[in-house]
Amino acid sequence: METNDQYDGHHRSFGRTRLVMAAGAVALTIGAGLTTPLNPAPQQAHAADDGRKVLTVAVAQSVDSLSPFLAVRLLSTSLHRLTYEYLTNYDPEDNRVVPGLATAWKSSPDKLTWTYTIRSNSTWSDGERATAEDAAWTFNTMMTDPGAATANGSFVANFEKVTAPSPTELVIRLKKPQATMTALDVPIVPKHVWEKVDDFSEFNNDQDFPVVGNGPFVLTDYKADSHVRLRANKDFWRGAPKFDELVFRYYKDQDAAVSALRKGEVSFVAGSPSLTPAQAASLKGEENIRVNDAPGRRFYALATNPGARAKNGETVGDGHPSLLDQRVRHALFMAVDRKTVIDKVFQGHAVEGAGYIPPRFAPYFWEPSPEQELAYDPAEAARLLDRAGYERNDDGKRVGKDGRPIEYRVLCHATDPNDKAIGQYLQEWWGDLGIGVRLNCLDNVTDPWLAGEYDLAFDGWSVNPDPDFVLSIHTCAALPATPKDTGATDNFICDRTYDELYARQLAEYDPQKRAGIVKQMQSRLYDLGYMNVMAYPNAVEAYRTDHIASITTMPAKAGNIYGQDGYWSWWSAVPADSGDTGGGASSTGVVVGIVAGFVVLAGLAVFAALRRRATAEDRE
């Protein structure tokens, strides 16, 4: 689901699309400043009646929660990137770690104590200063309140103690070494506001506006399944955004969103989460419209219900019992023609998938060996089903242990045309195996997903520079405590071997060794057969050049605009009539300057190479 997609992240795919962004394993003490580049000759700008410059973004995903403690969808977590500072951020040029609320950080020799210097020039939008106490309170609340740990609890599970000795010093004591301490992708919230909340599991932060934050934008208005409105934070420490307002407008119909772009009613459209090949083709060459088509940070998968259970061992939902057999899962995946998915559905705007992490993140990218690969082979798939005891009846239908023909319910997003198109192929491919397919395409996939009421489901996440978060959602620890609770799990996978590998990678500071363990984890997921990663889709999006003169992609050379690991695109966007014609004529380009830096842990050369990788996810 996407993280970030599932809930759409539940994932995008089902939306839980978490924008999970984690970065390098070893820390640097570093400082940075950013400036926007000069821009091409301005064109007509999009302005409100009172002269305010408004940037309107068409989105196909709704908000799951405005609470940073609960939100997992890509849109929601993107909003939190815009409204709250995190301890660290990621350079839009190449994803290396740069300062956020923290200006510097260092580790003790035993790697168990991390000390962060909190900047003194960050102010909450209600006028109060942001301090280390806000960060300590945020983490401690997540450590002690299960409701507050709903979205990002995996980041603090290994924390032993968090203190703020002074307004500019944050100290985190760990139970054991943790390689993600420069990638704690958790929004820091104002203690004086949030300490008044009674129940973090229920509070959605969607009643009182403006929402108090310290990011580049301040959230001023929200209407469910309609819009989110933000105004520029003129006091943002890195500098105020160029647009006065930023509006995310929800479109259930993606064609309607594209039409709105053509009419100039919106400035940018991202799709659900990308434009379809037909939509992108129809926009190319149109006056004042630019299509951005770049390698994405998402994977697109088919997830199998693994016999969903809660931590207490109770069954969750009603997944088909035949899917508990690994041979059946492998057979289903061997009957999926990935080449057809790429050529016919994505029409070349994607590459074939296998591992859990897209090739954009080169250090962690994994592919199966020829002997391991579950290649397209319908005949072998049929033999696997026979050996598993699911033979055909006189009507040619595969029969389950209960004597009834097998028909799988496939959960899909009603707003995603890719789900529907691939679903039709599944009906054909699996029909040839004697298995029925019933597509269950819904506007809200969250409820049946969380309830385990599916057999298979289209899934996808946006992966971040550090993959820890998207790896964590497949651990046993991510399961809900009971069937009535909500966990951080993607699709209820719980495998002890995988868990052991997860723990090893989290504690491994050597970048190359850690990457090797992450690849082993992907190999394990692949062999289990619960996740069939079919594709790594491109980021295909479009914007009006008569509204936006320049905007940052991430990474700079070939990256996405929507759903970044940071706030760079919307913070850097320059209105077309701004008159800002400073240097740099490309649509990318936030320049990051390193002010100061020194190595805290050994291995600078290797770490520097690792950090330069391109970035869920989500989250989607």
Short mmCIF file of C-alpha atoms in Angstrom, two decimals, residues 109-579:
data_model
loop_
_atom_site.label_atom_id
_atom_site.label_comp_id
_atom_site.label_asym_id
_atom_site.label_seq_id
_atom_site.Cartn_x
_atom_site.Cartn_y
_atom_site.Cartn_z
CA PRO A 109 31.77 5.94 21.33
CA ASP A 110 29.51 3.03 22.30
CA LYS A 111 26.83 4.31 19.88
CA LEU A 112 24.21 4.19 22.60
CA THR A 113 23.85 7.92 23.32
CA TRP A 114 23.04 10.50 20.64
CA THR A 115 23.17 14.22 21.30
CA TYR A 116 21.44 16.69 18.97
CA THR A 117 21.92 20.45 18.91
CA ILE A 118 18.51 22.05 18.40
CA ARG A 119 18.44 25.29 16.43
CA SER A 120 17.59 28.46 18.30
CA ASN A 121 15.88 30.21 15.36
CA SER A 122 12.82 27.98 14.87
CA THR A 123 9.55 29.44 16.11
CA TRP A 124 6.09 27.91 16.39
CA SER A 125 3.45 29.73 14.38
CA ASP A 126 1.82 30.97 17.60
CA GLY A 127 5.02 32.81 18.49
CA GLU A 128 6.59 30.41 20.98
CA ARG A 129 10.11 29.16 20.42
CA ALA A 130 10.62 25.54 19.35
CA THR A 131 13.02 23.82 21.74
CA ALA A 132 14.59 20.49 22.59
CA GLU A 133 11.81 20.01 25.13
CA ASP A 134 9.29 19.78 22.27
CA ALA A 135 11.34 17.02 20.65
CA ALA A 136 11.82 15.15 23.93
CA TRP A 137 8.11 15.36 24.69
CA THR A 138 7.22 14.09 21.19
CA PHE A 139 9.46 11.03 21.48
CA ASN A 140 8.54 10.29 25.10
CA THR A 141 4.86 10.43 24.26
CA MET A 142 5.39 7.92 21.46
CA MET A 143 7.36 5.71 23.85
CA THR A 144 4.69 5.67 26.57
CA ASP A 145 1.35 6.01 24.77
CA PRO A 146 0.36 3.25 22.29
CA GLY A 147 -1.99 5.62 20.50
CA ALA A 148 0.82 8.08 19.86
CA ALA A 149 2.98 5.26 18.48
CA THR A 150 0.43 4.27 15.82
CA ALA A 151 2.16 5.78 12.79
CA ASN A 152 5.84 6.00 13.69
CA GLY A 153 6.34 3.82 16.74
CA SER A 154 9.06 1.76 15.09
CA PHE A 155 11.43 4.73 15.26
CA VAL A 156 11.35 4.83 19.08
CA ALA A 157 10.97 1.14 19.94
CA ASN A 158 14.69 0.95 20.76
CA PHE A 159 14.79 4.19 22.77
CA GLU A 160 15.58 3.81 26.48
CA LYS A 161 15.42 7.44 27.59
CA VAL A 162 14.99 10.87 25.97
CA THR A 163 15.84 14.11 27.78
CA ALA A 164 16.29 17.81 27.04
CA PRO A 165 19.04 19.15 29.36
CA SER A 166 18.65 22.59 27.76
CA PRO A 167 16.49 24.31 25.12
CA THR A 168 19.14 23.53 22.49
CA GLU A 169 20.24 20.04 23.58
CA LEU A 170 18.38 16.77 22.99
CA VAL A 171 19.80 13.50 24.30
CA ILE A 172 18.54 10.07 23.24
CA ARG A 173 19.76 6.97 25.04
CA LEU A 174 19.33 3.69 23.15
CA LYS A 175 18.91 0.11 24.36
CA LYS A 176 21.25 -1.05 21.60
CA PRO A 177 22.92 0.63 18.61
CA GLN A 178 20.50 1.93 15.97
CA ALA A 179 21.68 2.85 12.47
CA THR A 180 18.77 5.18 11.71
CA MET A 181 19.52 7.95 14.22
CA THR A 182 20.08 10.49 11.44
CA ALA A 183 16.83 9.38 9.84
CA LEU A 184 14.21 9.76 12.55
CA ASP A 185 11.39 10.76 10.25
CA VAL A 186 9.06 11.91 12.98
CA PRO A 187 7.31 15.30 12.99
CA ILE A 188 8.25 17.22 16.13
CA VAL A 189 5.12 18.80 17.61
CA PRO A 190 4.71 21.71 20.07
CA LYS A 191 4.45 20.35 23.59
CA HIS A 192 2.37 23.27 24.84
CA VAL A 193 -0.34 22.43 22.32
CA TRP A 194 -0.30 18.64 22.20
CA GLU A 195 0.05 17.94 25.91
CA LYS A 196 -3.62 18.91 26.20
CA VAL A 197 -4.71 15.91 24.08
CA ASP A 198 -6.53 13.21 26.06
CA ASP A 199 -6.62 10.30 23.58
CA PHE A 200 -3.96 10.22 20.87
CA SER A 201 -5.61 7.22 19.20
CA GLU A 202 -8.72 9.30 18.44
CA PHE A 203 -7.50 12.88 18.09
CA ASN A 204 -7.23 13.84 14.40
CA ASN A 205 -6.18 17.49 14.85
CA ASP A 206 -8.81 18.63 12.34
CA GLN A 207 -11.00 21.00 14.36
CA ASP A 208 -8.94 24.03 15.38
CA PHE A 209 -7.21 26.18 12.75
CA PRO A 210 -4.65 27.40 12.09
CA VAL A 211 -2.68 24.35 13.25
CA VAL A 212 0.39 25.37 15.25
CA GLY A 213 3.54 24.29 13.44
CA ASN A 214 7.05 25.46 12.55
CA GLY A 215 7.46 24.27 8.97
CA PRO A 216 7.47 26.33 5.75
CA PHE A 217 3.65 26.37 5.68
CA VAL A 218 0.88 26.76 8.25
CA LEU A 219 -2.25 24.62 7.83
CA THR A 220 -5.24 26.97 7.92
CA ASP A 221 -8.24 25.03 6.62
CA TYR A 222 -9.38 21.49 5.90
CA LYS A 223 -12.51 19.86 4.56
CA ALA A 224 -12.61 16.08 4.29
CA ASP A 225 -12.49 14.76 0.69
CA SER A 226 -12.41 18.33 -0.57
CA HIS A 227 -9.32 20.39 0.17
CA VAL A 228 -6.47 21.32 2.48
CA ARG A 229 -5.33 24.95 2.59
CA LEU A 230 -1.98 26.22 3.86
CA ARG A 231 -0.41 29.68 4.01
CA ALA A 232 3.26 30.49 3.72
CA ASN A 233 5.12 30.77 7.02
CA LYS A 234 6.85 34.10 6.64
CA ASP A 235 8.96 33.37 9.72
CA PHE A 236 10.29 30.00 8.56
CA TRP A 237 13.98 29.81 9.47
CA ARG A 238 15.08 28.64 6.03
CA GLY A 239 13.16 31.44 4.31
CA ALA A 240 9.52 31.94 3.35
CA PRO A 241 7.98 30.07 0.39
CA LYS A 242 7.43 32.16 -2.75
CA PHE A 243 3.74 31.26 -3.05
CA ASP A 244 1.46 32.85 -0.47
CA GLU A 245 -0.88 29.87 -0.30
CA LEU A 246 -0.72 26.18 -1.11
CA VAL A 247 -3.95 24.26 -1.70
CA PHE A 248 -4.34 20.50 -2.13
CA ARG A 249 -7.64 19.83 -3.89
CA TYR A 250 -9.08 16.32 -3.90
CA TYR A 251 -10.36 14.79 -7.16
CA LYS A 252 -11.97 11.39 -7.07
CA ASP A 253 -11.87 11.30 -10.89
CA GLN A 254 -8.34 11.57 -12.25
CA ASP A 255 -9.52 12.64 -15.70
CA ALA A 256 -11.33 15.54 -14.03
CA ALA A 257 -8.07 16.55 -12.35
CA VAL A 258 -6.25 16.51 -15.70
CA SER A 259 -9.05 18.58 -17.21
CA ALA A 260 -8.70 21.08 -14.35
CA LEU A 261 -5.00 21.39 -15.16
CA ARG A 262 -5.78 22.12 -18.80
CA LYS A 263 -8.25 24.83 -17.78
CA GLY A 264 -5.79 26.40 -15.37
CA GLU A 265 -8.00 25.63 -12.36
CA VAL A 266 -5.08 23.81 -10.75
CA SER A 267 -1.35 24.30 -11.15
CA PHE A 268 -0.15 20.73 -10.67
CA VAL A 269 -1.54 17.20 -10.95
CA ALA A 270 0.11 14.08 -9.60
CA GLY A 271 -2.47 11.38 -10.36
CA SER A 272 -3.29 8.43 -8.15
CA PRO A 273 -0.42 8.41 -7.50
CA SER A 274 0.79 8.98 -11.09
CA LEU A 275 -0.79 10.02 -14.35
CA THR A 276 -1.80 7.22 -16.66
CA PRO A 277 0.19 6.82 -19.89
CA ALA A 278 -2.78 8.11 -21.87
CA GLN A 279 -3.14 11.18 -19.67
CA ALA A 280 0.56 11.94 -19.84
CA ALA A 281 0.59 11.54 -23.62
CA SER A 282 -2.41 13.85 -23.98
CA LEU A 283 -0.64 16.60 -22.02
CA LYS A 284 2.73 16.46 -23.74
CA GLY A 285 3.16 19.30 -26.19
CA GLU A 286 0.30 21.34 -24.80
CA GLU A 287 1.03 25.01 -24.36
CA ASN A 288 2.07 26.02 -20.82
CA ILE A 289 2.10 22.42 -19.53
CA ARG A 290 5.17 20.40 -18.63
CA VAL A 291 5.10 16.67 -17.95
CA ASN A 292 7.64 15.30 -15.48
CA ASP A 293 8.36 11.60 -16.09
CA ALA A 294 11.17 10.25 -13.93
CA PRO A 295 12.18 7.03 -12.13
CA GLY A 296 10.00 6.75 -9.07
CA ARG A 297 10.48 5.84 -5.43
CA ARG A 298 7.56 3.42 -5.33
CA PHE A 299 7.00 -0.25 -5.81
CA TYR A 300 3.73 -1.69 -7.06
CA ALA A 301 2.79 -5.09 -5.73
CA LEU A 302 0.17 -7.74 -5.17
CA ALA A 303 0.00 -8.67 -1.50
CA THR A 304 -1.34 -11.99 -0.26
CA ASN A 305 -3.23 -12.39 3.00
CA PRO A 306 -0.80 -14.53 5.03
CA GLY A 307 -3.44 -15.79 7.43
CA ALA A 308 -3.75 -12.47 9.24
CA ARG A 309 -3.35 -12.64 13.01
CA ALA A 310 -2.87 -10.26 15.90
CA LYS A 311 0.01 -10.41 18.38
CA ASN A 312 -2.19 -12.35 20.82
CA GLY A 313 -2.56 -15.11 18.21
CA GLU A 314 -6.19 -14.42 17.37
CA THR A 315 -7.23 -14.62 13.73
CA VAL A 316 -7.92 -11.36 11.92
CA GLY A 317 -10.33 -11.47 8.99
CA ASP A 318 -11.13 -14.29 6.62
CA GLY A 319 -8.32 -14.82 4.13
CA HIS A 320 -8.60 -17.90 1.91
CA PRO A 321 -6.92 -20.88 3.61
CA SER A 322 -5.29 -22.09 0.39
CA LEU A 323 -3.01 -19.05 0.48
CA LEU A 324 -1.30 -20.42 3.57
CA ASP A 325 0.46 -22.85 1.23
CA GLN A 326 3.65 -21.35 -0.18
CA ARG A 327 3.29 -23.46 -3.32
CA VAL A 328 -0.05 -21.82 -4.06
CA ARG A 329 1.37 -18.33 -3.57
CA HIS A 330 4.30 -19.13 -5.85
CA ALA A 331 1.95 -20.57 -8.46
CA LEU A 332 -0.12 -17.39 -8.50
CA PHE A 333 2.92 -15.22 -8.95
CA MET A 334 4.36 -17.45 -11.69
CA ALA A 335 1.12 -16.89 -13.57
CA VAL A 336 1.59 -13.10 -13.58
CA ASP A 337 3.31 -11.79 -16.70
CA ARG A 338 5.30 -8.78 -15.49
CA LYS A 339 6.34 -7.86 -19.04
CA THR A 340 2.71 -7.48 -20.00
CA VAL A 341 2.13 -5.35 -16.90
CA ILE A 342 4.96 -3.02 -17.92
CA ASP A 343 4.19 -2.91 -21.65
CA LYS A 344 0.40 -2.92 -21.67
CA VAL A 345 -0.64 -1.30 -18.40
CA PHE A 346 2.19 1.11 -17.61
CA GLN A 347 3.10 1.39 -21.30
CA GLY A 348 6.79 1.66 -20.54
CA HIS A 349 6.47 4.17 -17.68
CA ALA A 350 7.83 1.60 -15.21
CA VAL A 351 10.37 -1.20 -14.96
CA GLU A 352 9.78 -4.80 -13.93
CA GLY A 353 9.82 -5.45 -10.22
CA ALA A 354 11.04 -8.22 -7.95
CA GLY A 355 12.66 -6.85 -4.80
CA TYR A 356 11.05 -4.61 -2.26
CA ILE A 357 13.23 -1.53 -2.86
CA PRO A 358 13.25 0.27 -6.25
CA PRO A 359 16.46 0.52 -8.32
CA ARG A 360 16.53 4.26 -7.59
CA PHE A 361 18.04 3.27 -4.23
CA ALA A 362 21.06 1.49 -5.66
CA PRO A 363 22.79 0.37 -2.42
CA TYR A 364 19.68 -1.55 -1.31
CA PHE A 365 18.35 -2.71 -4.67
CA TRP A 366 18.03 -6.49 -4.94
CA GLU A 367 17.19 -8.93 -7.74
CA PRO A 368 16.68 -12.71 -7.46
CA SER A 369 19.18 -15.08 -9.00
CA PRO A 370 18.05 -17.04 -12.07
CA GLU A 371 17.61 -20.13 -9.90
CA GLN A 372 15.51 -18.22 -7.37
CA GLU A 373 13.37 -16.20 -9.76
CA LEU A 374 9.65 -16.96 -9.95
CA ALA A 375 9.58 -16.31 -13.67
CA TYR A 376 6.42 -16.28 -15.75
CA ASP A 377 5.61 -19.95 -16.33
CA PRO A 378 1.87 -20.84 -16.36
CA ALA A 379 2.58 -24.53 -16.96
CA GLU A 380 4.80 -24.78 -13.87
CA ALA A 381 2.21 -22.78 -11.92
CA ALA A 382 -0.42 -25.39 -12.79
CA ARG A 383 1.90 -28.20 -11.70
CA LEU A 384 2.52 -26.46 -8.36
CA LEU A 385 -1.23 -26.25 -7.74
CA ASP A 386 -1.60 -29.94 -8.58
CA ARG A 387 1.17 -30.88 -6.16
CA ALA A 388 -0.43 -28.74 -3.47
CA GLY A 389 -3.61 -30.81 -3.85
CA TYR A 390 -5.77 -28.17 -5.55
CA GLU A 391 -6.85 -30.10 -8.60
CA ARG A 392 -9.46 -29.29 -11.23
CA ASN A 393 -13.02 -30.57 -11.09
CA ASP A 394 -15.04 -31.67 -14.11
CA ASP A 395 -15.71 -28.02 -14.94
CA GLY A 396 -12.01 -27.22 -14.97
CA LYS A 397 -12.18 -25.27 -11.71
CA ARG A 398 -9.60 -25.65 -8.95
CA VAL A 399 -11.27 -26.96 -5.82
CA GLY A 400 -10.37 -26.05 -2.26
CA LYS A 401 -10.18 -28.40 0.70
CA ASP A 402 -13.84 -27.62 1.39
CA GLY A 403 -14.81 -28.99 -2.04
CA ARG A 404 -15.81 -25.61 -3.42
CA PRO A 405 -14.24 -23.89 -6.46
CA ILE A 406 -11.55 -21.41 -5.47
CA GLU A 407 -12.36 -17.76 -6.07
CA TYR A 408 -10.06 -15.09 -4.69
CA ARG A 409 -11.21 -11.64 -3.64
CA VAL A 410 -8.71 -9.05 -4.85
CA LEU A 411 -8.90 -5.72 -3.08
CA CYS A 412 -8.18 -2.73 -5.33
CA HIS A 413 -8.47 1.06 -5.35
CA ALA A 414 -11.46 2.36 -7.25
CA THR A 415 -9.47 5.48 -8.15
CA ASP A 416 -6.46 3.63 -9.57
CA PRO A 417 -6.88 2.56 -13.21
CA ASN A 418 -3.77 0.36 -12.95
CA ASP A 419 -5.42 -1.80 -10.30
CA LYS A 420 -8.44 -2.35 -12.49
CA ALA A 421 -6.44 -3.05 -15.65
CA ILE A 422 -4.13 -5.56 -13.96
CA GLY A 423 -7.14 -7.07 -12.20
CA GLN A 424 -8.62 -7.92 -15.57
CA TYR A 425 -5.40 -9.63 -16.59
CA LEU A 426 -5.48 -11.61 -13.35
CA GLN A 427 -8.96 -12.81 -14.20
CA GLU A 428 -7.56 -14.10 -17.49
CA TRP A 429 -4.24 -15.52 -16.24
CA TRP A 430 -5.58 -17.18 -13.11
CA GLY A 431 -8.74 -18.21 -14.93
CA ASP A 432 -6.51 -20.32 -17.16
CA LEU A 433 -5.30 -22.04 -13.98
CA GLY A 434 -8.89 -22.77 -12.99
CA ILE A 435 -9.03 -20.09 -10.29
CA GLY A 436 -11.71 -17.43 -10.11
CA VAL A 437 -10.99 -13.76 -9.40
CA ARG A 438 -13.47 -11.26 -7.98
CA LEU A 439 -12.21 -7.67 -8.01
CA ASN A 440 -13.31 -5.65 -5.00
CA CYS A 441 -12.55 -2.08 -6.07
CA LEU A 442 -13.41 0.41 -3.33
CA ASP A 443 -13.01 4.08 -2.56
CA ASN A 444 -12.10 3.08 0.98
CA VAL A 445 -9.78 0.09 1.08
CA THR A 446 -8.67 0.84 4.63
CA ASP A 447 -11.49 -0.89 6.47
CA PRO A 448 -11.32 -4.31 4.77
CA TRP A 449 -7.52 -4.16 4.75
CA LEU A 450 -7.26 -3.53 8.49
CA ALA A 451 -9.91 -6.15 9.12
CA GLY A 452 -8.01 -8.76 7.07
CA GLU A 453 -11.07 -9.22 4.88
CA TYR A 454 -9.29 -9.86 1.60
CA ASP A 455 -7.44 -12.67 -0.14
CA LEU A 456 -5.08 -10.55 -2.20
CA ALA A 457 -4.72 -6.80 -2.52
CA PHE A 458 -2.91 -4.29 -4.69
CA ASP A 459 -0.22 -2.73 -2.57
CA GLY A 460 2.43 -0.07 -2.94
CA TRP A 461 4.70 2.10 -0.84
CA SER A 462 6.95 5.05 -1.43
CA VAL A 463 10.40 4.10 -0.19
CA ASN A 464 12.67 6.61 1.54
CA PRO A 465 16.41 7.18 1.44
CA ASP A 466 16.72 4.85 4.41
CA PRO A 467 14.51 1.76 3.99
CA ASP A 468 14.05 0.97 7.68
CA PHE A 469 10.42 2.03 7.88
CA VAL A 470 9.15 0.00 4.93
CA LEU A 471 11.10 -2.94 6.26
CA SER A 472 9.62 -2.54 9.74
CA ILE A 473 6.01 -2.89 8.57
CA HIS A 474 6.59 -6.59 7.87
CA THR A 475 7.87 -7.45 11.34
CA CYS A 476 5.89 -9.34 13.95
CA ALA A 477 6.17 -6.27 16.19
CA ALA A 478 4.05 -4.31 13.70
CA LEU A 479 1.02 -6.58 14.14
CA PRO A 480 -1.98 -5.21 16.04
CA ALA A 481 -2.08 -6.23 19.70
CA THR A 482 -5.58 -7.72 19.28
CA PRO A 483 -7.99 -7.97 16.35
CA LYS A 484 -9.70 -4.82 17.66
CA ASP A 485 -6.52 -2.77 17.56
CA THR A 486 -4.69 -1.10 14.68
CA GLY A 487 -1.08 -2.05 14.14
CA ALA A 488 1.65 -0.64 11.91
CA THR A 489 1.72 -3.78 9.76
CA ASP A 490 1.43 -3.69 6.00
CA ASN A 491 -0.36 -6.98 5.43
CA PHE A 492 0.10 -9.05 8.61
CA ILE A 493 3.35 -10.79 7.66
CA CYS A 494 5.13 -12.29 10.69
CA ASP A 495 8.25 -14.36 10.06
CA ARG A 496 10.90 -14.96 12.71
CA THR A 497 13.75 -15.27 10.22
CA TYR A 498 12.81 -11.94 8.69
CA ASP A 499 12.59 -10.39 12.16
CA GLU A 500 16.11 -11.56 13.01
CA LEU A 501 17.43 -9.97 9.83
CA TYR A 502 15.54 -6.76 10.58
CA ALA A 503 17.14 -6.50 14.02
CA ARG A 504 20.59 -7.08 12.51
CA GLN A 505 20.27 -4.36 9.89
CA LEU A 506 18.96 -1.87 12.44
CA ALA A 507 22.04 -2.33 14.61
CA GLU A 508 24.59 -2.43 11.78
CA TYR A 509 26.50 0.84 11.28
CA ASP A 510 28.70 -0.34 8.44
CA PRO A 511 26.82 0.83 5.30
CA GLN A 512 27.91 -2.04 3.05
CA LYS A 513 27.19 -4.71 5.63
CA ARG A 514 23.82 -3.18 6.40
CA ALA A 515 22.90 -3.03 2.71
CA GLY A 516 23.79 -6.71 2.43
CA ILE A 517 21.41 -7.60 5.26
CA VAL A 518 18.65 -5.49 3.70
CA LYS A 519 19.07 -7.49 0.50
CA GLN A 520 18.76 -10.72 2.48
CA MET A 521 15.49 -9.41 3.91
CA GLN A 522 14.14 -8.76 0.43
CA SER A 523 15.20 -12.23 -0.63
CA ARG A 524 13.33 -13.69 2.33
CA LEU A 525 10.17 -11.73 1.47
CA TYR A 526 10.43 -12.90 -2.12
CA ASP A 527 10.78 -16.56 -1.16
CA LEU A 528 7.88 -16.40 1.28
CA GLY A 529 5.66 -15.36 -1.62
CA TYR A 530 3.46 -12.98 0.36
CA MET A 531 4.53 -9.97 -1.72
CA ASN A 532 4.65 -10.04 -5.50
CA VAL A 533 6.39 -6.83 -6.54
CA MET A 534 5.33 -6.45 -10.16
CA ALA A 535 6.70 -3.03 -11.08
CA TYR A 536 8.57 0.09 -10.08
CA PRO A 537 6.43 2.84 -11.62
CA ASN A 538 7.80 6.15 -12.82
CA ALA A 539 6.70 9.38 -11.19
CA VAL A 540 4.51 10.85 -13.93
CA GLU A 541 3.08 14.26 -13.08
CA ALA A 542 2.42 17.60 -14.78
CA TYR A 543 2.27 21.30 -13.98
CA ARG A 544 1.47 24.61 -15.64
CA THR A 545 4.50 26.68 -16.56
CA ASP A 546 2.35 29.83 -16.68
CA HIS A 547 1.65 29.27 -12.95
CA ILE A 548 5.01 27.85 -11.84
CA ALA A 549 8.24 29.27 -13.22
CA SER A 550 10.51 26.76 -11.48
CA ILE A 551 10.22 23.94 -8.99
CA THR A 552 12.62 21.44 -7.41
CA THR A 553 12.62 17.76 -8.30
CA MET A 554 14.17 15.20 -5.96
CA PRO A 555 16.72 13.99 -6.80
CA ALA A 556 17.62 16.96 -8.95
CA LYS A 557 18.71 15.17 -12.11
CA ALA A 558 15.67 12.93 -12.53
CA GLY A 559 13.24 12.91 -9.67
CA ASN A 560 9.71 13.46 -8.49
CA ILE A 561 7.92 16.64 -7.42
CA TYR A 562 4.99 15.29 -5.45
CA GLY A 563 5.63 13.14 -2.36
CA GLN A 564 9.25 14.09 -1.76
CA ASP A 565 11.44 13.27 1.22
CA GLY A 566 11.10 16.81 2.44
CA TYR A 567 9.28 20.03 1.54
CA TRP A 568 11.56 21.17 -1.27
CA SER A 569 9.15 21.23 -4.21
CA TRP A 570 6.45 23.41 -2.71
CA TRP A 571 8.86 25.50 -0.63
CA SER A 572 11.04 26.25 -3.67
CA ALA A 573 8.26 26.77 -6.25
CA VAL A 574 8.46 30.20 -7.87
CA PRO A 575 5.31 31.89 -9.26
CA ALA A 576 5.53 32.57 -12.96
CA ASP A 577 4.88 36.30 -12.58
CA SER A 578 7.20 36.78 -9.62
CA GLY A 579 9.87 38.54 -11.62
#
